[in-house]
mmCIF file of C-alpha atoms in Angstrom:
data_model
loop_
_atom_site.group_PDB
_atom_site.id
_atom_site.type_symbol
_atom_site.label_atom_id
_atom_site.label_comp_id
_atom_site.label_asym_id
_atom_site.label_seq_id
_atom_site.Cartn_x
_atom_site.Cartn_y
_atom_site.Cartn_z
ATOM 1 C CA MET A 1 -17.802 -30.944 61.134
ATOM 2 C CA ASN A 2 -19.594 -34.141 62.145
ATOM 3 C CA ILE A 3 -22.902 -32.709 60.916
ATOM 4 C CA LEU A 4 -21.328 -31.824 57.572
ATOM 5 C CA LYS A 5 -19.802 -35.295 57.261
ATOM 6 C CA LYS A 6 -23.125 -36.989 57.989
ATOM 7 C CA LEU A 7 -24.885 -34.859 55.367
ATOM 8 C CA TYR A 8 -22.083 -35.478 52.856
ATOM 9 C CA ASP A 9 -22.238 -39.253 53.373
ATOM 10 C CA LYS A 10 -26.029 -39.268 53.139
ATOM 11 C CA SER A 11 -26.339 -37.188 49.965
ATOM 12 C CA LYS A 12 -23.604 -35.360 48.096
ATOM 13 C CA ILE A 13 -26.213 -33.473 46.060
ATOM 14 C CA TRP A 14 -27.968 -32.141 49.152
ATOM 15 C CA PHE A 15 -24.583 -31.327 50.630
ATOM 16 C CA ALA A 16 -23.903 -29.160 47.566
ATOM 17 C CA VAL A 17 -27.379 -27.595 47.689
ATOM 18 C CA VAL A 18 -26.962 -26.680 51.358
ATOM 19 C CA TRP A 19 -23.671 -25.004 50.566
ATOM 20 C CA ILE A 20 -25.209 -23.083 47.667
ATOM 21 C CA ILE A 21 -28.051 -21.812 49.859
ATOM 22 C CA ALA A 22 -25.740 -20.951 52.757
ATOM 23 C CA TYR A 23 -23.338 -19.153 50.427
ATOM 24 C CA CYS A 24 -26.030 -17.091 48.674
ATOM 25 C CA VAL A 25 -27.886 -16.157 51.862
ATOM 26 C CA LEU A 26 -24.880 -15.382 54.046
ATOM 27 C CA MET A 27 -22.853 -13.484 51.443
ATOM 28 C CA SER A 28 -25.915 -11.431 50.453
ATOM 29 C CA ALA A 29 -26.533 -10.643 54.117
ATOM 30 C CA GLY A 30 -22.888 -9.653 54.355
ATOM 31 C CA ASP A 31 -23.256 -7.223 51.452
ATOM 32 C CA SER A 32 -26.347 -5.693 53.052
ATOM 33 C CA LEU A 33 -24.721 -5.323 56.472
ATOM 34 C CA SER A 34 -21.555 -3.912 54.906
ATOM 35 C CA ALA A 35 -23.612 -1.253 53.145
ATOM 36 C CA GLN A 36 -25.369 -0.364 56.401
ATOM 37 C CA LEU A 37 -22.003 0.029 58.117
ATOM 38 C CA GLY A 38 -20.833 2.300 55.328
ATOM 39 C CA MET A 39 -17.870 0.108 54.348
ATOM 40 C CA ASP A 40 -18.574 -2.130 51.377
ATOM 41 C CA LYS A 41 -17.531 -5.793 51.647
ATOM 42 C CA SER A 42 -16.302 -5.459 55.246
ATOM 43 C CA VAL A 43 -18.811 -7.960 56.675
ATOM 44 C CA THR A 44 -18.877 -9.891 53.393
ATOM 45 C CA LEU A 45 -15.140 -10.533 53.663
ATOM 46 C CA ALA A 46 -15.452 -11.865 57.217
ATOM 47 C CA ILE A 47 -18.259 -14.224 56.180
ATOM 48 C CA GLY A 48 -16.344 -15.304 53.078
ATOM 49 C CA ILE A 49 -13.233 -16.131 55.086
ATOM 50 C CA LEU A 50 -15.313 -18.127 57.585
ATOM 51 C CA LEU A 51 -17.105 -20.133 54.869
ATOM 52 C CA ALA A 52 -13.852 -20.753 52.977
ATOM 53 C CA ALA A 53 -12.128 -21.905 56.168
ATOM 54 C CA ILE A 54 -14.955 -24.312 57.040
ATOM 55 C CA LEU A 55 -15.027 -25.757 53.525
ATOM 56 C CA LEU A 56 -11.244 -26.116 53.332
ATOM 57 C CA LEU A 57 -11.104 -27.754 56.747
ATOM 58 C CA PHE A 58 -13.847 -30.213 55.799
ATOM 59 C CA LEU A 59 -12.170 -31.175 52.516
ATOM 60 C CA HIS A 60 -8.749 -31.490 54.156
ATOM 61 C CA LYS A 61 -9.997 -33.500 57.133
ATOM 62 C CA ASN A 62 -11.713 -35.983 54.819
ATOM 63 C CA GLY A 63 -8.921 -36.192 52.244
ATOM 64 C CA LEU A 64 -11.054 -34.700 49.484
ATOM 65 C CA PHE A 65 -8.744 -32.052 48.002
ATOM 66 C CA ALA A 66 -7.971 -34.011 44.829
ATOM 67 C CA ASP A 67 -11.596 -35.204 44.530
ATOM 68 C CA TYR A 68 -12.731 -31.602 44.170
ATOM 69 C CA GLY A 69 -9.952 -30.160 42.065
ATOM 70 C CA LEU A 70 -7.625 -28.691 44.673
ATOM 71 C CA CYS A 71 -4.638 -30.183 42.886
ATOM 72 C CA THR A 72 -2.415 -29.487 39.893
ATOM 73 C CA PRO A 73 -3.931 -29.746 36.362
ATOM 74 C CA ARG A 74 -3.686 -33.079 34.566
ATOM 75 C CA THR A 75 -3.568 -31.552 31.086
ATOM 76 C CA SER A 76 -0.898 -29.559 29.269
ATOM 77 C CA VAL A 77 -1.076 -25.796 28.965
ATOM 78 C CA LYS A 78 -0.810 -26.183 25.189
ATOM 79 C CA SER A 79 -3.898 -28.396 24.972
ATOM 80 C CA MET A 80 -5.776 -25.732 26.931
ATOM 81 C CA LEU A 81 -4.729 -23.099 24.326
ATOM 82 C CA TYR A 82 -2.462 -21.546 26.961
ATOM 83 C CA TYR A 83 -5.660 -20.279 28.624
ATOM 84 C CA VAL A 84 -5.691 -17.292 26.233
ATOM 85 C CA PRO A 85 -9.526 -17.001 26.245
ATOM 86 C CA VAL A 86 -9.395 -16.838 30.033
ATOM 87 C CA VAL A 87 -6.789 -14.079 29.927
ATOM 88 C CA ILE A 88 -8.983 -12.102 27.516
ATOM 89 C CA MET A 89 -11.907 -12.510 29.917
ATOM 90 C CA LEU A 90 -9.822 -11.115 32.766
ATOM 91 C CA THR A 91 -9.380 -7.804 30.932
ATOM 92 C CA VAL A 92 -13.112 -7.165 30.414
ATOM 93 C CA ASN A 93 -13.599 -5.097 33.558
ATOM 94 C CA LEU A 94 -10.961 -2.659 32.304
ATOM 95 C CA TRP A 95 -12.326 -2.155 28.787
ATOM 96 C CA TYR A 96 -14.251 1.003 29.656
ATOM 97 C CA GLY A 97 -11.356 2.553 31.535
ATOM 98 C CA VAL A 98 -10.028 2.446 35.073
ATOM 99 C CA THR A 99 -11.283 4.393 38.069
ATOM 100 C CA LEU A 100 -11.126 4.269 41.866
ATOM 101 C CA HIS A 101 -14.494 3.812 43.554
ATOM 102 C CA TYR A 102 -13.206 3.487 47.129
ATOM 103 C CA GLY A 103 -10.382 4.497 49.400
ATOM 104 C CA ALA A 104 -7.381 2.229 49.895
ATOM 105 C CA LEU A 105 -8.865 0.193 52.771
ATOM 106 C CA GLU A 106 -12.224 -0.463 51.092
ATOM 107 C CA THR A 107 -10.478 -1.346 47.831
ATOM 108 C CA VAL A 108 -8.387 -3.973 49.625
ATOM 109 C CA LEU A 109 -11.451 -5.322 51.478
ATOM 110 C CA TYR A 110 -13.366 -5.535 48.178
ATOM 111 C CA MET A 111 -10.562 -7.394 46.399
ATOM 112 C CA LEU A 112 -10.042 -9.843 49.254
ATOM 113 C CA ALA A 113 -13.796 -10.493 49.410
ATOM 114 C CA MET A 114 -13.781 -11.202 45.680
ATOM 115 C CA PHE A 115 -10.973 -13.710 46.108
ATOM 116 C CA CYS A 116 -13.142 -15.498 48.667
ATOM 117 C CA VAL A 117 -16.042 -15.394 46.211
ATOM 118 C CA GLY A 118 -13.891 -16.894 43.453
ATOM 119 C CA PHE A 119 -12.758 -19.736 45.688
ATOM 120 C CA LEU A 120 -16.179 -20.502 47.163
ATOM 121 C CA GLU A 121 -18.133 -20.349 43.909
ATOM 122 C CA GLU A 122 -15.690 -22.577 42.056
ATOM 123 C CA VAL A 123 -15.487 -25.206 44.781
ATOM 124 C CA ILE A 124 -19.251 -25.171 45.384
ATOM 125 C CA PHE A 125 -20.579 -24.988 41.800
ATOM 126 C CA ARG A 126 -17.769 -26.658 39.845
ATOM 127 C CA GLY A 127 -16.631 -28.956 42.631
ATOM 128 C CA LEU A 128 -19.417 -30.055 44.965
ATOM 129 C CA LEU A 129 -22.433 -29.669 42.658
ATOM 130 C CA PHE A 130 -20.802 -30.909 39.464
ATOM 131 C CA GLU A 131 -19.153 -33.922 41.098
ATOM 132 C CA ALA A 132 -22.372 -34.859 42.925
ATOM 133 C CA MET A 133 -24.180 -35.135 39.569
ATOM 134 C CA ARG A 134 -21.370 -36.224 37.243
ATOM 135 C CA LYS A 135 -21.484 -39.975 37.880
ATOM 136 C CA ASP A 136 -25.165 -40.153 36.927
ATOM 137 C CA SER A 137 -24.929 -37.847 33.907
ATOM 138 C CA GLU A 138 -21.967 -35.655 33.047
ATOM 139 C CA LYS A 139 -23.975 -33.685 30.484
ATOM 140 C CA ALA A 140 -26.673 -32.915 33.028
ATOM 141 C CA ALA A 141 -23.996 -31.986 35.565
ATOM 142 C CA VAL A 142 -22.420 -29.537 33.111
ATOM 143 C CA ILE A 143 -25.776 -27.917 32.303
ATOM 144 C CA VAL A 144 -26.956 -27.650 35.896
ATOM 145 C CA SER A 145 -23.616 -26.330 37.143
ATOM 146 C CA SER A 146 -23.461 -23.690 34.392
ATOM 147 C CA VAL A 147 -27.093 -22.549 34.515
ATOM 148 C CA THR A 148 -27.314 -22.545 38.306
ATOM 149 C CA PHE A 149 -24.161 -20.460 38.494
ATOM 150 C CA GLY A 150 -25.497 -17.983 35.936
ATOM 151 C CA ILE A 151 -28.974 -17.637 37.422
ATOM 152 C CA GLY A 152 -27.452 -17.278 40.875
ATOM 153 C CA HIS A 153 -26.131 -13.855 39.863
ATOM 154 C CA ILE A 154 -29.669 -12.495 39.698
ATOM 155 C CA ILE A 155 -29.512 -12.287 43.477
ATOM 156 C CA ASN A 156 -27.520 -9.072 42.996
ATOM 157 C CA LEU A 157 -30.834 -7.349 42.291
ATOM 158 C CA ILE A 158 -32.046 -7.941 45.828
ATOM 159 C CA ASN A 159 -28.961 -8.119 48.025
ATOM 160 C CA GLY A 160 -28.398 -4.398 48.363
ATOM 161 C CA SER A 161 -25.452 -4.265 45.965
ATOM 162 C CA GLY A 162 -27.202 -1.619 43.854
ATOM 163 C CA ALA A 163 -27.191 -3.623 40.627
ATOM 164 C CA GLU A 164 -29.444 -2.334 37.834
ATOM 165 C CA LEU A 165 -31.832 -4.586 35.910
ATOM 166 C CA VAL A 166 -30.260 -4.576 32.420
ATOM 167 C CA PRO A 167 -26.607 -4.926 33.543
ATOM 168 C CA ASN A 168 -27.598 -7.673 35.959
ATOM 169 C CA LEU A 169 -29.517 -9.645 33.320
ATOM 170 C CA LEU A 170 -26.503 -9.340 31.024
ATOM 171 C CA GLN A 171 -24.364 -10.613 33.868
ATOM 172 C CA VAL A 172 -26.607 -13.671 34.171
ATOM 173 C CA VAL A 173 -26.113 -14.402 30.463
ATOM 174 C CA TYR A 174 -22.332 -14.206 30.377
ATOM 175 C CA ALA A 175 -21.994 -15.787 33.827
ATOM 176 C CA THR A 176 -23.794 -18.854 32.455
ATOM 177 C CA ALA A 177 -21.339 -19.010 29.556
ATOM 178 C CA ALA A 178 -18.410 -18.445 31.911
ATOM 179 C CA GLY A 179 -19.788 -21.182 34.160
ATOM 180 C CA PHE A 180 -19.827 -23.506 31.137
ATOM 181 C CA MET A 181 -16.214 -22.585 30.412
ATOM 182 C CA PHE A 182 -15.077 -23.128 33.991
ATOM 183 C CA VAL A 183 -16.829 -26.467 34.347
ATOM 184 C CA MET A 184 -15.241 -27.712 31.122
ATOM 185 C CA MET A 185 -11.833 -26.477 32.283
ATOM 186 C CA TYR A 186 -12.312 -28.469 35.471
ATOM 187 C CA SER A 187 -13.737 -31.530 33.746
ATOM 188 C CA LYS A 188 -10.844 -31.698 31.301
ATOM 189 C CA SER A 189 -7.961 -30.769 33.614
ATOM 190 C CA GLY A 190 -9.142 -32.339 36.864
ATOM 191 C CA SER A 191 -8.098 -29.146 38.632
ATOM 192 C CA LEU A 192 -9.951 -26.079 39.897
ATOM 193 C CA LEU A 193 -6.835 -24.015 40.573
ATOM 194 C CA ILE A 194 -6.885 -22.064 37.295
ATOM 195 C CA CYS A 195 -10.666 -21.644 37.573
ATOM 196 C CA ILE A 196 -10.395 -20.310 41.119
ATOM 197 C CA THR A 197 -7.537 -17.962 40.294
ATOM 198 C CA SER A 198 -9.061 -16.516 37.124
ATOM 199 C CA HIS A 199 -12.531 -16.201 38.680
ATOM 200 C CA ALA A 200 -11.065 -14.416 41.705
ATOM 201 C CA VAL A 201 -8.949 -12.040 39.612
ATOM 202 C CA PHE A 202 -11.872 -11.251 37.293
ATOM 203 C CA ASN A 203 -14.087 -10.347 40.244
ATOM 204 C CA ALA A 204 -11.361 -8.415 42.029
ATOM 205 C CA LEU A 205 -10.619 -6.238 38.988
ATOM 206 C CA SER A 206 -14.260 -5.148 38.907
ATOM 207 C CA VAL A 207 -13.433 -2.715 41.710
ATOM 208 C CA PHE A 208 -11.546 -0.651 39.126
ATOM 209 C CA ALA A 209 -14.175 -0.878 36.358
ATOM 210 C CA ASP A 210 -15.439 2.457 35.025
ATOM 211 C CA GLU A 211 -18.899 1.168 34.131
ATOM 212 C CA GLU A 212 -20.533 4.597 34.317
ATOM 213 C CA SER A 213 -18.752 5.618 31.110
ATOM 214 C CA ALA A 214 -20.316 2.695 29.213
ATOM 215 C CA THR A 215 -23.618 3.018 27.406
ATOM 216 C CA THR A 216 -26.244 0.272 27.486
ATOM 217 C CA GLY A 217 -25.279 -0.632 23.925
ATOM 218 C CA MET A 218 -21.628 -1.002 24.895
ATOM 219 C CA ARG A 219 -22.570 -3.235 27.807
ATOM 220 C CA ILE A 220 -24.732 -5.432 25.576
ATOM 221 C CA TRP A 221 -21.946 -5.872 23.023
ATOM 222 C CA THR A 222 -19.426 -6.589 25.779
ATOM 223 C CA ALA A 223 -21.719 -9.218 27.310
ATOM 224 C CA LEU A 224 -22.283 -10.835 23.910
ATOM 225 C CA LEU A 225 -18.555 -10.877 23.127
ATOM 226 C CA LEU A 226 -17.724 -12.332 26.529
ATOM 227 C CA THR A 227 -20.433 -14.958 26.061
ATOM 228 C CA VAL A 228 -19.059 -15.919 22.632
ATOM 229 C CA ILE A 229 -15.438 -16.116 23.827
ATOM 230 C CA THR A 230 -16.132 -18.200 26.922
ATOM 231 C CA GLY A 231 -18.778 -20.329 25.222
ATOM 232 C CA ALA A 232 -16.576 -21.076 22.216
ATOM 233 C CA TYR A 233 -13.661 -21.983 24.466
ATOM 234 C CA ALA A 234 -15.894 -24.342 26.448
ATOM 235 C CA VAL A 235 -17.054 -26.055 23.247
ATOM 236 C CA TYR A 236 -13.436 -26.385 22.082
ATOM 237 C CA LEU A 237 -12.460 -28.032 25.361
ATOM 238 C CA ALA A 238 -15.469 -30.337 25.247
ATOM 239 C CA MET A 239 -14.681 -31.524 21.727
ATOM 240 C CA THR A 240 -10.880 -31.741 21.639
ATOM 241 C CA VAL A 241 -9.319 -32.200 25.092
ATOM 242 C CA LYS A 242 -9.124 -35.544 26.887
ATOM 243 C CA ASN A 243 -10.810 -35.802 30.271
ATOM 244 C CA GLY A 244 -8.010 -35.339 32.818
ATOM 245 C CA LYS A 245 -10.365 -36.027 35.699
ATOM 246 C CA ARG A 246 -11.153 -39.499 34.410
ATOM 247 C CA GLU A 247 -7.477 -40.236 33.762
ATOM 248 C CA GLN A 248 -6.761 -39.213 37.335
ATOM 249 C CA GLU A 249 -9.407 -41.628 38.623
ATOM 250 C CA LYS A 250 -8.029 -44.503 36.503
ATOM 251 C CA GLU A 251 -4.550 -43.983 37.934
ATOM 252 C CA ALA A 252 -5.972 -43.919 41.459
ATOM 253 C CA VAL A 253 -7.613 -47.313 40.855
#
């Protein structure tokens, strides 16, 4: 923990970058090892729990929960359109139908691993990275957080997860838009809780997705629709909702 604290005090941006690299490398290694063991997400889950525990302990020990969105939202549900666009996004993995890819144990391991992914990616990309850049330029922080999050999904082509080129590139596109949506949700509400929960549920439901029944054309249209919904919601939040994070900081002063 002392090493993490020294790095954090020296450079919050490099602290975020180190976490991004560690997350991508270790979770990808976990996916590869899980596949070799013949039980998907088994090692990935263990690594995810370890990383989440270390990050939570660091934030708690240094009193940084509220600084990185681990607190209740500062904006009303009504102003956030009751999060309807987010709810629509959560159903996407079920649009082609529902199927079981694994047995009961592997399904549970997969879903738990995805909850770890949701937590880690939101805290790292929307919390650490965004906050490290926000004071210098909030617009740049939004762009970097969104694009980095989207491009990061291209790692699925090389981590042994079996992702195909076209679906993965589509994932990069709508993940960038979703990243834009999540960062605006955080920026406006001052909280990552809804982002973490919805991201985790979205990923977890992918274990039931019947993607084999979808044609390439269907996948393209789905990706475009998801991009439009999340992108439009992000623009709405950017243009109409007051910045809850800034209000929170004013009250603290």
